[in-house]
CSV table of C-alpha atoms in Angstrom, one decimal:
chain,number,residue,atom,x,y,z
F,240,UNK,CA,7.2,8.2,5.3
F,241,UNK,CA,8.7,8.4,1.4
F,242,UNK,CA,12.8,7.8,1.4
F,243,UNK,CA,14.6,9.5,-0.5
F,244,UNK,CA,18.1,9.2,-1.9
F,245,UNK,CA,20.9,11.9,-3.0
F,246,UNK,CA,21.1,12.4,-7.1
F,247,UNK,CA,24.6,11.4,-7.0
F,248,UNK,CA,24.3,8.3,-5.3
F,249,UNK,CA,21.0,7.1,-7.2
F,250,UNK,CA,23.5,7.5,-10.6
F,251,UNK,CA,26.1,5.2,-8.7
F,252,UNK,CA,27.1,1.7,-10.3
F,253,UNK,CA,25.8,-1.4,-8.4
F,254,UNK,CA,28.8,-3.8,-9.5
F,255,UNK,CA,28.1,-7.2,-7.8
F,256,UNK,CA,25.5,-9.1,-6.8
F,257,UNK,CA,26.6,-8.6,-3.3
F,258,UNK,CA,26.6,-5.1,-3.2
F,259,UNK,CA,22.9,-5.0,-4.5
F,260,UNK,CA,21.6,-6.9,-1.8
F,261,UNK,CA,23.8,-5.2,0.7
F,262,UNK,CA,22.3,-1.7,-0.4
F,263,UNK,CA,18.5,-3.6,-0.4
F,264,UNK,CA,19.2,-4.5,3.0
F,265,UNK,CA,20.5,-1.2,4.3
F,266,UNK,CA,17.3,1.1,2.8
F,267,UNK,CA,14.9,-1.8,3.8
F,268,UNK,CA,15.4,-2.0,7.2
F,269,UNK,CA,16.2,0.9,9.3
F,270,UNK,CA,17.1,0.2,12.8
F,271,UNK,CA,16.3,2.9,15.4
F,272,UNK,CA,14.1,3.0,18.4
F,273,UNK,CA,10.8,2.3,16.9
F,274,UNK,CA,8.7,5.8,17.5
F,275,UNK,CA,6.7,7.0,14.2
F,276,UNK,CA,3.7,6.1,12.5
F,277,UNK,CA,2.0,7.4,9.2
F,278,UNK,CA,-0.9,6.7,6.9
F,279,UNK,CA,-1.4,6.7,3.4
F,280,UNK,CA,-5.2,6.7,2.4
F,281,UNK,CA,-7.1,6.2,-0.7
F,282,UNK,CA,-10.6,7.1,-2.1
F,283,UNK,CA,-12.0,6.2,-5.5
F,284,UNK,CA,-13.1,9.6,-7.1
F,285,UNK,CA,-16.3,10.2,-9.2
F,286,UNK,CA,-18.0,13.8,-10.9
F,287,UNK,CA,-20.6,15.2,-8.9
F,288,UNK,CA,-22.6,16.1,-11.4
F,289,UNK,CA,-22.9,12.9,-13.5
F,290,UNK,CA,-23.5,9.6,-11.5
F,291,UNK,CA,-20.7,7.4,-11.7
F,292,UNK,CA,-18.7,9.1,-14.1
F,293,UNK,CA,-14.8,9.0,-13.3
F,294,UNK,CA,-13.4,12.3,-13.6
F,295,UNK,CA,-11.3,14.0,-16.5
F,296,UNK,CA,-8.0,14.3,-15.1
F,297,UNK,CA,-8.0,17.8,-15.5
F,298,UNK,CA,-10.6,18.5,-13.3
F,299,UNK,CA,-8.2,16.5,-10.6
F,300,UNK,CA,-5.6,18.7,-11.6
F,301,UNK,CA,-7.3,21.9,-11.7
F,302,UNK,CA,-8.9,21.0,-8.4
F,303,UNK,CA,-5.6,20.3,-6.7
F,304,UNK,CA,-4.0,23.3,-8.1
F,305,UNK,CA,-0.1,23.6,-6.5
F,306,UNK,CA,-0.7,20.4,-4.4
F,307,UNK,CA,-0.4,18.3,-7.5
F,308,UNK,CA,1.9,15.8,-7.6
F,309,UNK,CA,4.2,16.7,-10.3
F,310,UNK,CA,3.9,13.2,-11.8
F,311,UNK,CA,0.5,15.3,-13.4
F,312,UNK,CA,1.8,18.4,-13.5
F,313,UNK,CA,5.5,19.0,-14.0
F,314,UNK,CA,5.8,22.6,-12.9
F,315,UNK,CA,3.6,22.1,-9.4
F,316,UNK,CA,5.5,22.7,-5.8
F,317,UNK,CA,3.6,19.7,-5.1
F,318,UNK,CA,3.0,21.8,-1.7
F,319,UNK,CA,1.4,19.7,1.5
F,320,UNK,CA,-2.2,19.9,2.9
F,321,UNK,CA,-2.0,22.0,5.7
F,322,UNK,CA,-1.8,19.1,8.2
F,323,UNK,CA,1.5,18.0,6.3
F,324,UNK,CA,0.1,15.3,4.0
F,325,UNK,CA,1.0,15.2,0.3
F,326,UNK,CA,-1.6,14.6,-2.1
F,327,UNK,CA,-0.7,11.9,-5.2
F,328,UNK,CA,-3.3,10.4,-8.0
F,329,UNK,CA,-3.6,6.4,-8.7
F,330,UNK,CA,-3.8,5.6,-12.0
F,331,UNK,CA,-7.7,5.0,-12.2
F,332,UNK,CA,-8.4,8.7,-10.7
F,333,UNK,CA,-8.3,7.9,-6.8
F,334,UNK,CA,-6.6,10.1,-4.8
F,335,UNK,CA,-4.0,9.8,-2.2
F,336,UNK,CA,-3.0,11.6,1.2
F,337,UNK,CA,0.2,11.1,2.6
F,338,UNK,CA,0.9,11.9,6.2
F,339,UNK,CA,3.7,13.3,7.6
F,340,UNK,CA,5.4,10.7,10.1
F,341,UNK,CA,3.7,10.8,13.1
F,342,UNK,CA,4.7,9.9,16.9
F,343,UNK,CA,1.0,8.5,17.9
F,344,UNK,CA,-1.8,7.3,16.5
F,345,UNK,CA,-4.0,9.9,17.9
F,346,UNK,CA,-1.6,12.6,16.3
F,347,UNK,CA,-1.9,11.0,12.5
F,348,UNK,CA,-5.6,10.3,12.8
F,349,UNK,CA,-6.0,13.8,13.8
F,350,UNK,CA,-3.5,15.5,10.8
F,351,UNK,CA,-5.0,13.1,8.0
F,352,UNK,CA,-9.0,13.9,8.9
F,353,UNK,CA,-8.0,17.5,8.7
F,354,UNK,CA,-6.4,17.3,5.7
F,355,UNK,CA,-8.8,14.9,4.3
F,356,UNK,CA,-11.2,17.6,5.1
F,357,UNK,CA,-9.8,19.9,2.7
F,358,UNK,CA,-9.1,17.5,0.1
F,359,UNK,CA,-13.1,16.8,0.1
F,360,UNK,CA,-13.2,21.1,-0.6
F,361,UNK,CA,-10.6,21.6,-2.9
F,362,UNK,CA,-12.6,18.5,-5.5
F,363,UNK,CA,-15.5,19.7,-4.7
F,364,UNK,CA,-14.4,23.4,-6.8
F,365,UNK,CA,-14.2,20.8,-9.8
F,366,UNK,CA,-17.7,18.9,-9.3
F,367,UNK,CA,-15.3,15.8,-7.7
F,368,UNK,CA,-16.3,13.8,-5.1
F,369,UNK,CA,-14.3,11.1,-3.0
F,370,UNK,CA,-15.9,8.0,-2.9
F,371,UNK,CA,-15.5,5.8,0.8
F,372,UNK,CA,-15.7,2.1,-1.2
F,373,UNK,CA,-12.6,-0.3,-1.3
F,374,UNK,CA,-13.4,-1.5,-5.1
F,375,UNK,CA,-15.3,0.1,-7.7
F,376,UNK,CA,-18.7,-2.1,-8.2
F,377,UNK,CA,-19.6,0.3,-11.1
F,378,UNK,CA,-17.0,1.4,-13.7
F,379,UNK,CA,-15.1,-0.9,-15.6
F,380,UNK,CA,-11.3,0.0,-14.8
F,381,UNK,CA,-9.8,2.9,-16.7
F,382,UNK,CA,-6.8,4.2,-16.7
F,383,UNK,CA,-6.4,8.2,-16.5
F,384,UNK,CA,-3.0,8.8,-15.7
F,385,UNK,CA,-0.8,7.7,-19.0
F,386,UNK,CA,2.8,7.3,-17.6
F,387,UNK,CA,5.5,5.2,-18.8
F,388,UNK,CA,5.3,3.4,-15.3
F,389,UNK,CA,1.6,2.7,-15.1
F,390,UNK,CA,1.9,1.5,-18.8
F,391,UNK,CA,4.3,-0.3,-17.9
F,392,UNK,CA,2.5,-2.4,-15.1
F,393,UNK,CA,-0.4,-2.5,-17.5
F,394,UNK,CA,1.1,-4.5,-19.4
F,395,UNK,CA,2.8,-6.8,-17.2
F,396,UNK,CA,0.2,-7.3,-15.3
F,397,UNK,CA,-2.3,-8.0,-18.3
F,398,UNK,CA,-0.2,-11.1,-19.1
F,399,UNK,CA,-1.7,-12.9,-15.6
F,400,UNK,CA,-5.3,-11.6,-16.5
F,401,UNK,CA,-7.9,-8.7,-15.7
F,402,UNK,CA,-7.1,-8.5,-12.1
F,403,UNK,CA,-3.8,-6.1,-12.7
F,404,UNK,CA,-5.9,-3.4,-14.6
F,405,UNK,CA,-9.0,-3.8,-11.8
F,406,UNK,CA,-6.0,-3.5,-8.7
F,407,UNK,CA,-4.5,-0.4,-10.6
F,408,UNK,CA,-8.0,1.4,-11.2
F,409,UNK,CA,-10.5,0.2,-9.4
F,410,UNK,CA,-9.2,-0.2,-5.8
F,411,UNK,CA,-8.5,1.9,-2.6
F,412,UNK,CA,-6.4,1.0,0.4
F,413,UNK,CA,-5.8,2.2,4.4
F,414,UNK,CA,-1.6,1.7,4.1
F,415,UNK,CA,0.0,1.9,7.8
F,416,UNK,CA,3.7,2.5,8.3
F,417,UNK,CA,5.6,1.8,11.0
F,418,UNK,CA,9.3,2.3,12.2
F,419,UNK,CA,11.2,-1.2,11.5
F,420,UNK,CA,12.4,-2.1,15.1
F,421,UNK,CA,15.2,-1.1,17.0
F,422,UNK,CA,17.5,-4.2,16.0
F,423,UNK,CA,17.2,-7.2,14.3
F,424,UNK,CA,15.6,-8.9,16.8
F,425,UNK,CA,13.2,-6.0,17.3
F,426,UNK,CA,12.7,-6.1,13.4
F,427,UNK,CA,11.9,-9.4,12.8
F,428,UNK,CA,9.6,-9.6,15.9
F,429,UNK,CA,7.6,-6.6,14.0
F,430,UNK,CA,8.0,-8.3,10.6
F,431,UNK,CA,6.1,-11.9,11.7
F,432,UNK,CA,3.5,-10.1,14.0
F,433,UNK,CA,2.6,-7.7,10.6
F,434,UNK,CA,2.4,-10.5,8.4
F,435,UNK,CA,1.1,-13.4,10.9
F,436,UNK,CA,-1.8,-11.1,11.0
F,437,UNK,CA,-2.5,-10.1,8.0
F,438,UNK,CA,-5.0,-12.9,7.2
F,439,UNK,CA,-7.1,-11.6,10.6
F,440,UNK,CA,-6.7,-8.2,9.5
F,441,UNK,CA,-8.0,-8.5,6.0
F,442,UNK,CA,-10.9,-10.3,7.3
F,443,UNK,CA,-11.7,-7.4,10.4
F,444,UNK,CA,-11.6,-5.0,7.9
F,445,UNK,CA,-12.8,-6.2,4.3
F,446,UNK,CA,-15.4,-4.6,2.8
F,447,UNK,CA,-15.2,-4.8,-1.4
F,448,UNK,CA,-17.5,-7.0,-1.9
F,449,UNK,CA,-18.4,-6.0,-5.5
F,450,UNK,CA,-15.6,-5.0,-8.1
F,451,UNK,CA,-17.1,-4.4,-11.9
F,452,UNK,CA,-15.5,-6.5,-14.0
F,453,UNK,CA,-13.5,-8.8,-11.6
F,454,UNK,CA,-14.7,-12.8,-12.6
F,455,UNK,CA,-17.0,-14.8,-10.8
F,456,UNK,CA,-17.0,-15.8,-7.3
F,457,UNK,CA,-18.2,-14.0,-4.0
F,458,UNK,CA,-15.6,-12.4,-2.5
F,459,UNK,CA,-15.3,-10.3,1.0
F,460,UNK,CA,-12.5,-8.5,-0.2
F,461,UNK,CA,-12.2,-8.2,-4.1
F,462,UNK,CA,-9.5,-5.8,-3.8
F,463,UNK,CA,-7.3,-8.9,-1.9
F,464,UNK,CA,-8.5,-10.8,-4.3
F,465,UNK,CA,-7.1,-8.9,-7.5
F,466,UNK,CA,-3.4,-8.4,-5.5
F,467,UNK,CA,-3.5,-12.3,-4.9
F,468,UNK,CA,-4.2,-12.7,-8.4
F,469,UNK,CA,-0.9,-11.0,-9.3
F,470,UNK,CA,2.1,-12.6,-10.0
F,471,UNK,CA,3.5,-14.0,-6.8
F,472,UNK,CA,6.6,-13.1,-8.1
F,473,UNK,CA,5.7,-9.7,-7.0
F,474,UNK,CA,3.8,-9.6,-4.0
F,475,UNK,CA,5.4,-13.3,-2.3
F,476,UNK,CA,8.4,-11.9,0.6
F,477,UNK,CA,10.7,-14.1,2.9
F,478,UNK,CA,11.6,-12.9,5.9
F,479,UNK,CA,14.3,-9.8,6.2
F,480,UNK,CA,17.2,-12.6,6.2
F,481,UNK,CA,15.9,-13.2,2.6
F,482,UNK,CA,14.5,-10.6,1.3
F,483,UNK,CA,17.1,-8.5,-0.2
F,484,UNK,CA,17.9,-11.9,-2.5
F,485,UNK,CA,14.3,-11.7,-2.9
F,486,UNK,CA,14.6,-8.3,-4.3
F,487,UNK,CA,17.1,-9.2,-6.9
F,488,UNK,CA,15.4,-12.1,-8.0
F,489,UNK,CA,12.4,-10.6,-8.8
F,490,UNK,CA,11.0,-10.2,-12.3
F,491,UNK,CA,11.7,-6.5,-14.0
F,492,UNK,CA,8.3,-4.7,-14.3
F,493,UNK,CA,9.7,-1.6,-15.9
F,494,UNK,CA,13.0,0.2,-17.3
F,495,UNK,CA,13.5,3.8,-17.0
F,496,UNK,CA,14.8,5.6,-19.9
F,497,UNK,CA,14.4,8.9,-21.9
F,498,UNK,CA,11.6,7.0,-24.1
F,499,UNK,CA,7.8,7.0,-23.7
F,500,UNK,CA,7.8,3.5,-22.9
F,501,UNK,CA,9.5,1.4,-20.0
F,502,UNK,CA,8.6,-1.9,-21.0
F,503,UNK,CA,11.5,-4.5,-19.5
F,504,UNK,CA,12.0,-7.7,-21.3
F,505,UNK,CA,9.5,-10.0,-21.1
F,506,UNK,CA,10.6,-12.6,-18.4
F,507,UNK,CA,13.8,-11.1,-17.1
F,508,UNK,CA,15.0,-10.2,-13.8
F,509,UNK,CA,16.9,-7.5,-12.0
F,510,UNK,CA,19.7,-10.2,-11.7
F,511,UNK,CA,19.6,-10.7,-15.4
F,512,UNK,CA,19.8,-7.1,-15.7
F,513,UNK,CA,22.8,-7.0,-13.0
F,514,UNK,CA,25.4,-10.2,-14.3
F,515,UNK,CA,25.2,-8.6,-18.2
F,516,UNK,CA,22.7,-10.8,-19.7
F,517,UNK,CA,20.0,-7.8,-20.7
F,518,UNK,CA,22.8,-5.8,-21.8
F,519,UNK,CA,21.8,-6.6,-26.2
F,520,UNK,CA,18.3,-5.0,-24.9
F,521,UNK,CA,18.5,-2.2,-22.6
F,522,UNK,CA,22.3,-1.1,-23.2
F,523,UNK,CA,23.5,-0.6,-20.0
F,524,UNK,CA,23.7,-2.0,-16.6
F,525,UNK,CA,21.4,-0.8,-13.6
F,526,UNK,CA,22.5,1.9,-11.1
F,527,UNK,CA,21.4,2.4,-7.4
F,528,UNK,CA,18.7,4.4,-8.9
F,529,UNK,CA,17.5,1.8,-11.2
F,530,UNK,CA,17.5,-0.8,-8.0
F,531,UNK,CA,16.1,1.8,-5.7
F,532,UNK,CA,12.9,2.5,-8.6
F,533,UNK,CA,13.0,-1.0,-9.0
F,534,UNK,CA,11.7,-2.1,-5.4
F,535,UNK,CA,8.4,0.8,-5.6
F,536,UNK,CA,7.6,-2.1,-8.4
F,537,UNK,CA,7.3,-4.7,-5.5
F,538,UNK,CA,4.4,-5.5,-3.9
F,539,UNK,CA,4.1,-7.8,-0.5
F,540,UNK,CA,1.7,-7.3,1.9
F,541,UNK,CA,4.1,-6.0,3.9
F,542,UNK,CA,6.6,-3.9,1.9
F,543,UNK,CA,9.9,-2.6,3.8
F,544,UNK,CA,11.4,0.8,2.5
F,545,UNK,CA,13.2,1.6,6.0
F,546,UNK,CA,10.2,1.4,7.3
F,547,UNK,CA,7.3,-1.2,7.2
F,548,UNK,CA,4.5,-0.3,5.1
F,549,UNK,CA,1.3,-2.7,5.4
F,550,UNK,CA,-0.7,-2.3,2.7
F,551,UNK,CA,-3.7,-5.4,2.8
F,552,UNK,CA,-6.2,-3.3,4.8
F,553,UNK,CA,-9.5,-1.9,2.9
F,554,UNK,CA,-10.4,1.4,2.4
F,555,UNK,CA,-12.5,1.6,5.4
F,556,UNK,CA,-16.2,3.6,5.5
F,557,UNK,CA,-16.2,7.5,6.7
F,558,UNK,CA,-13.8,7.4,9.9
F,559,UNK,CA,-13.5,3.6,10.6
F,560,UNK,CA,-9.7,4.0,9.1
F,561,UNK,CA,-8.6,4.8,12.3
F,562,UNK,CA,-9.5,1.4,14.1
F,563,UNK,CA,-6.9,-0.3,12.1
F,564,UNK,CA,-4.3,2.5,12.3
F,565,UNK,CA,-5.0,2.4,16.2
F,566,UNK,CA,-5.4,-1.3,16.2
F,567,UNK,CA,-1.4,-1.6,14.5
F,568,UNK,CA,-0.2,1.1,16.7
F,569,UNK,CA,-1.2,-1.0,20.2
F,570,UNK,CA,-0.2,-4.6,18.7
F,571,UNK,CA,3.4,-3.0,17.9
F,572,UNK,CA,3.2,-1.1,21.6
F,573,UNK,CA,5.7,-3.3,23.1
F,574,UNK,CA,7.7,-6.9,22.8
F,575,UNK,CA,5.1,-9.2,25.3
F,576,UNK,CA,2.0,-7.7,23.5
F,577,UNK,CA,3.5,-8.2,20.2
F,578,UNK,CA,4.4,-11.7,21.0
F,579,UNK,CA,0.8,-12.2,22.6
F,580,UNK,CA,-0.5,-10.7,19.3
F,581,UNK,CA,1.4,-13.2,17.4
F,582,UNK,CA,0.2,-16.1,19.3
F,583,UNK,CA,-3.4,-15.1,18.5
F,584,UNK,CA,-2.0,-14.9,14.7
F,585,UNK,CA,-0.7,-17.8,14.5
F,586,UNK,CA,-3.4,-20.2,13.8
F,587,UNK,CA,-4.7,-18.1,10.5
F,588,UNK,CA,-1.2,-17.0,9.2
F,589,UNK,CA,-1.2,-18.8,5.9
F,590,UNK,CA,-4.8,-18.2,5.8
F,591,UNK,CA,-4.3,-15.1,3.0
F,592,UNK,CA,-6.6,-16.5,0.4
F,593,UNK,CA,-9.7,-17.4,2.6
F,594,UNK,CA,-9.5,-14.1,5.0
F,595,UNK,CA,-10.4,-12.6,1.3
F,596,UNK,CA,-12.8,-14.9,-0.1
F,597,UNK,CA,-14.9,-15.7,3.1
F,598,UNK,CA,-13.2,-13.4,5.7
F,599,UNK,CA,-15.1,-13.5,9.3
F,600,UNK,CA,-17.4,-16.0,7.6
F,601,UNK,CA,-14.8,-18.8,8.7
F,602,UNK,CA,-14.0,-19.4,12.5
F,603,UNK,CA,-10.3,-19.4,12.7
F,604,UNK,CA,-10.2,-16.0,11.4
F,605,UNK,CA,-13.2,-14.9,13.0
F,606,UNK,CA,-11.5,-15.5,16.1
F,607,UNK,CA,-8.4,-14.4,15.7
F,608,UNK,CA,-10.1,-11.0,14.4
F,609,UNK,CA,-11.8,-10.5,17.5
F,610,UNK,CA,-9.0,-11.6,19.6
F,611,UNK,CA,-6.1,-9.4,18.3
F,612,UNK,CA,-8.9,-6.1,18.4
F,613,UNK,CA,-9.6,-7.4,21.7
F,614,UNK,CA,-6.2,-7.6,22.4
F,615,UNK,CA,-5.1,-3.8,20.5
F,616,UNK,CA,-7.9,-2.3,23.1
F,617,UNK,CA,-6.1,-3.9,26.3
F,618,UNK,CA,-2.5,-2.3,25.1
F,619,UNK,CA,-3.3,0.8,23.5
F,620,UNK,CA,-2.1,3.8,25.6
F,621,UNK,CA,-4.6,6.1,24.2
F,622,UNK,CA,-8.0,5.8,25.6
F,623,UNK,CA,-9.7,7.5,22.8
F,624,UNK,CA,-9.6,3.8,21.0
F,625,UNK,CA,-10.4,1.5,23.1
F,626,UNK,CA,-14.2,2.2,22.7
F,627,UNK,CA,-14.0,1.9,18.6
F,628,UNK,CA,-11.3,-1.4,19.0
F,629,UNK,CA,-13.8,-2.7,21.4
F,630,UNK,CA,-16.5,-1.9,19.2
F,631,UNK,CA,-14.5,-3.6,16.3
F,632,UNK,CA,-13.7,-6.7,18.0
F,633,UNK,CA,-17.6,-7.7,19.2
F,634,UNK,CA,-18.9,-6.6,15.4
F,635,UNK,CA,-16.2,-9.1,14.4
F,636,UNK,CA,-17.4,-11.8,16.8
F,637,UNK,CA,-20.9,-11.1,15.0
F,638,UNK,CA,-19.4,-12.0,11.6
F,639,UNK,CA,-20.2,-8.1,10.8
F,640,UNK,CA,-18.6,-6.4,8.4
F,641,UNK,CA,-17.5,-2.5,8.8
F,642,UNK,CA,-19.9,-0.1,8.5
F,643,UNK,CA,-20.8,3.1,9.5
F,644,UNK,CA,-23.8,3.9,12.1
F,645,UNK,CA,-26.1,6.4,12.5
F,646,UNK,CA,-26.3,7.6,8.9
């Protein structure tokens, strides 16, 4: 569910303050009957044929052949899987499949496995294999892709200590995205349910355990635990009301330019960058483009870009992605279930950093785990969940992390 904007009107001046947030708020929040749903999901990558070794990013490459993103290779169509997902790399070597927008749960689950399917095939060619864990407990984090962008965040993010590099390498996520709402109420219903659960949802679904090279301290999610550690500048949202401001406010990661470094200066905003006061430094003021590239450097649990994009699940083990994919697409089913879900939210809200350190190991979360997959098996409207969200909600009440049976 990528957005993208015309050449023409990404090379357009920004001029106030008030227009920037004006055009924040117009490609952040999309109001339309609420409808689609898609899936973005991640796997750390390894060679086959020598244990634990990342690959060479050739071999990615080669494997993917024209469904490359062209971030790796310039002249690829970048064509989709044949379900309609788009393959991209992370910089550590994971892979990525992007869904087409979907209109159910059932339909997205469906398109993704096939695709994923493939994906497994077309590695396999290149002696690659996709790995099911949310962290890597092995490797130290390495970077294989060299852009000016991940350099970039390297660096920015090795100023707040090893937990930038170990996100940026050595991590894989489920990411969920849903239409907005139909209006602002609709949207901001949508907005507080996603992120009044988030603290329930990390905990249902964590499973890092282990990260090489991430400090001391047992952890149930150390993939939560290295995007906490970044700087709350960049992953800390309002609500919609605020959150273009937010946007504006927030400190510059990179600057794109014709050079093989984007470095911005150290400790500057976008609104520096706006009002003039970068202009001895970069040269020139920021476009729609640069605001629009700007925001993909923003990271809050729940990140608007038209749609809503939650992004604080776990990769999950084999098929157990689809819980939580069903699980979001029955809490958002309709107003009084999103409400109820709310309610059941509402005692763990703030309740971030302890759904990753301890996760179902503390009560209140426990709880609300169990009640909200309890609660997403009552509403869905596709029976072929309500067994696995059933399933989900009674492991939860066990204190059980996710795993897969019968292997």
């Amino acid at each position: 569910m990528s957005i993208n904007f015309p050449v023409s009107h990404a090379r357009a001046g920004l001029g106030t303050r008030g227009a920037a947030e004006k055009h924040v708020r117009e490609v952040s929040f999309r109001a339309g009957p609420p409808r689609l749903i898609g899936v973005e999901l991640e796997w750390l990558t390894a060679r086959a044929d020598i244990t634990a070794a990342r690959p060479q990013l050739s071999s990615l490459v080669d494997a993917l052949g024209s469904h490359a993103p062209r971030t790796v290779l310039p002249p690829s169509s970048e064509r989709p899987l044949p379900s309609g997902s788009v393959v991209s790399l992370e910089p550590g070597g994971q892979v990525e499949l992007s869904s087409a927008p979907c209109t159910s749960a059932r339909q997205v689950c469906d398109r993704l496995s096939a695709d994923a399917r493939m994906l497994r095939a077309l590695l396999a060619r290149r002696s690659v294999t996709m790995l099911d864990g949310a962290s890597d407990a092995i490797r130290p984090p390495q970077r294989l892709l060299h852009t000016p962008r991940y350099g970039a965040m390297e660096m920015r993010y090795d100023r707040t200590g090893p937990m930038g590099r170990l996100m940026m390498n050595n991590t894989a996520a489920v990411q969920v995205s849903v239409d907005a709402g139909e209006n602002d109420d609709d949207i901001d219903r949508r907005w507080t349910l996603l992120h009044a659960m988030g603290p329930a949802m990390i905990a249902a679904f964590a499973c890092s355990p282990i990260m090489r090279g991430a400090p001391d301290g047992e952890w149930v999610s150390q993939r939560m635990r290295a995007w906490l550690a970044l700087d709350p500048e960049l992953t800390d949202v309002p609500d919609p009301a605020g959150y273009p401001a937010w946007v504006i406010d927030a400190p510059l990661t990179c600057v794109r330019s014709g050079e093989p470094e984007w470095h911005a200066p150290q400790g500057a905003t976008f609104a520096d960058w706006l009002d003039g006061r970068l202009d001895a430094e970069i040269g020139r003021r920021p476009t729609v483009g640069d605001l629009d590239y700007h925001m993909t450097t923003l990271f809050p649990p729940v990140r608007p870009r038209g749609h809503l994009e939650v992004r604080y699940i776990d990769a999950q083990p084999g098929d157990l992605w689809q819980v939580p994919v069903a699980a979001i697409e029955a809490l958002l089913s309709t107003p009084a279930v999103t409400r109820e879900a709310t309610a059941v939210a509402a005692p763990v809200r703030e309740m971030w950093s302890e759904a990753a350190r301890v996760g179902l190991g503390a009560v209140e979360l426990r709880a609300a785990a169990a009640g909200l997959l309890s609660l997403a098996a009552e509403s869905s409207r596709d029976m072929r969940f309500t067994s696995a969200l059933d399933a989900a909600a009674a492991r939860c009440l066990r204190g059980r992390a996710p795993e897969v049976t019968g292997r």
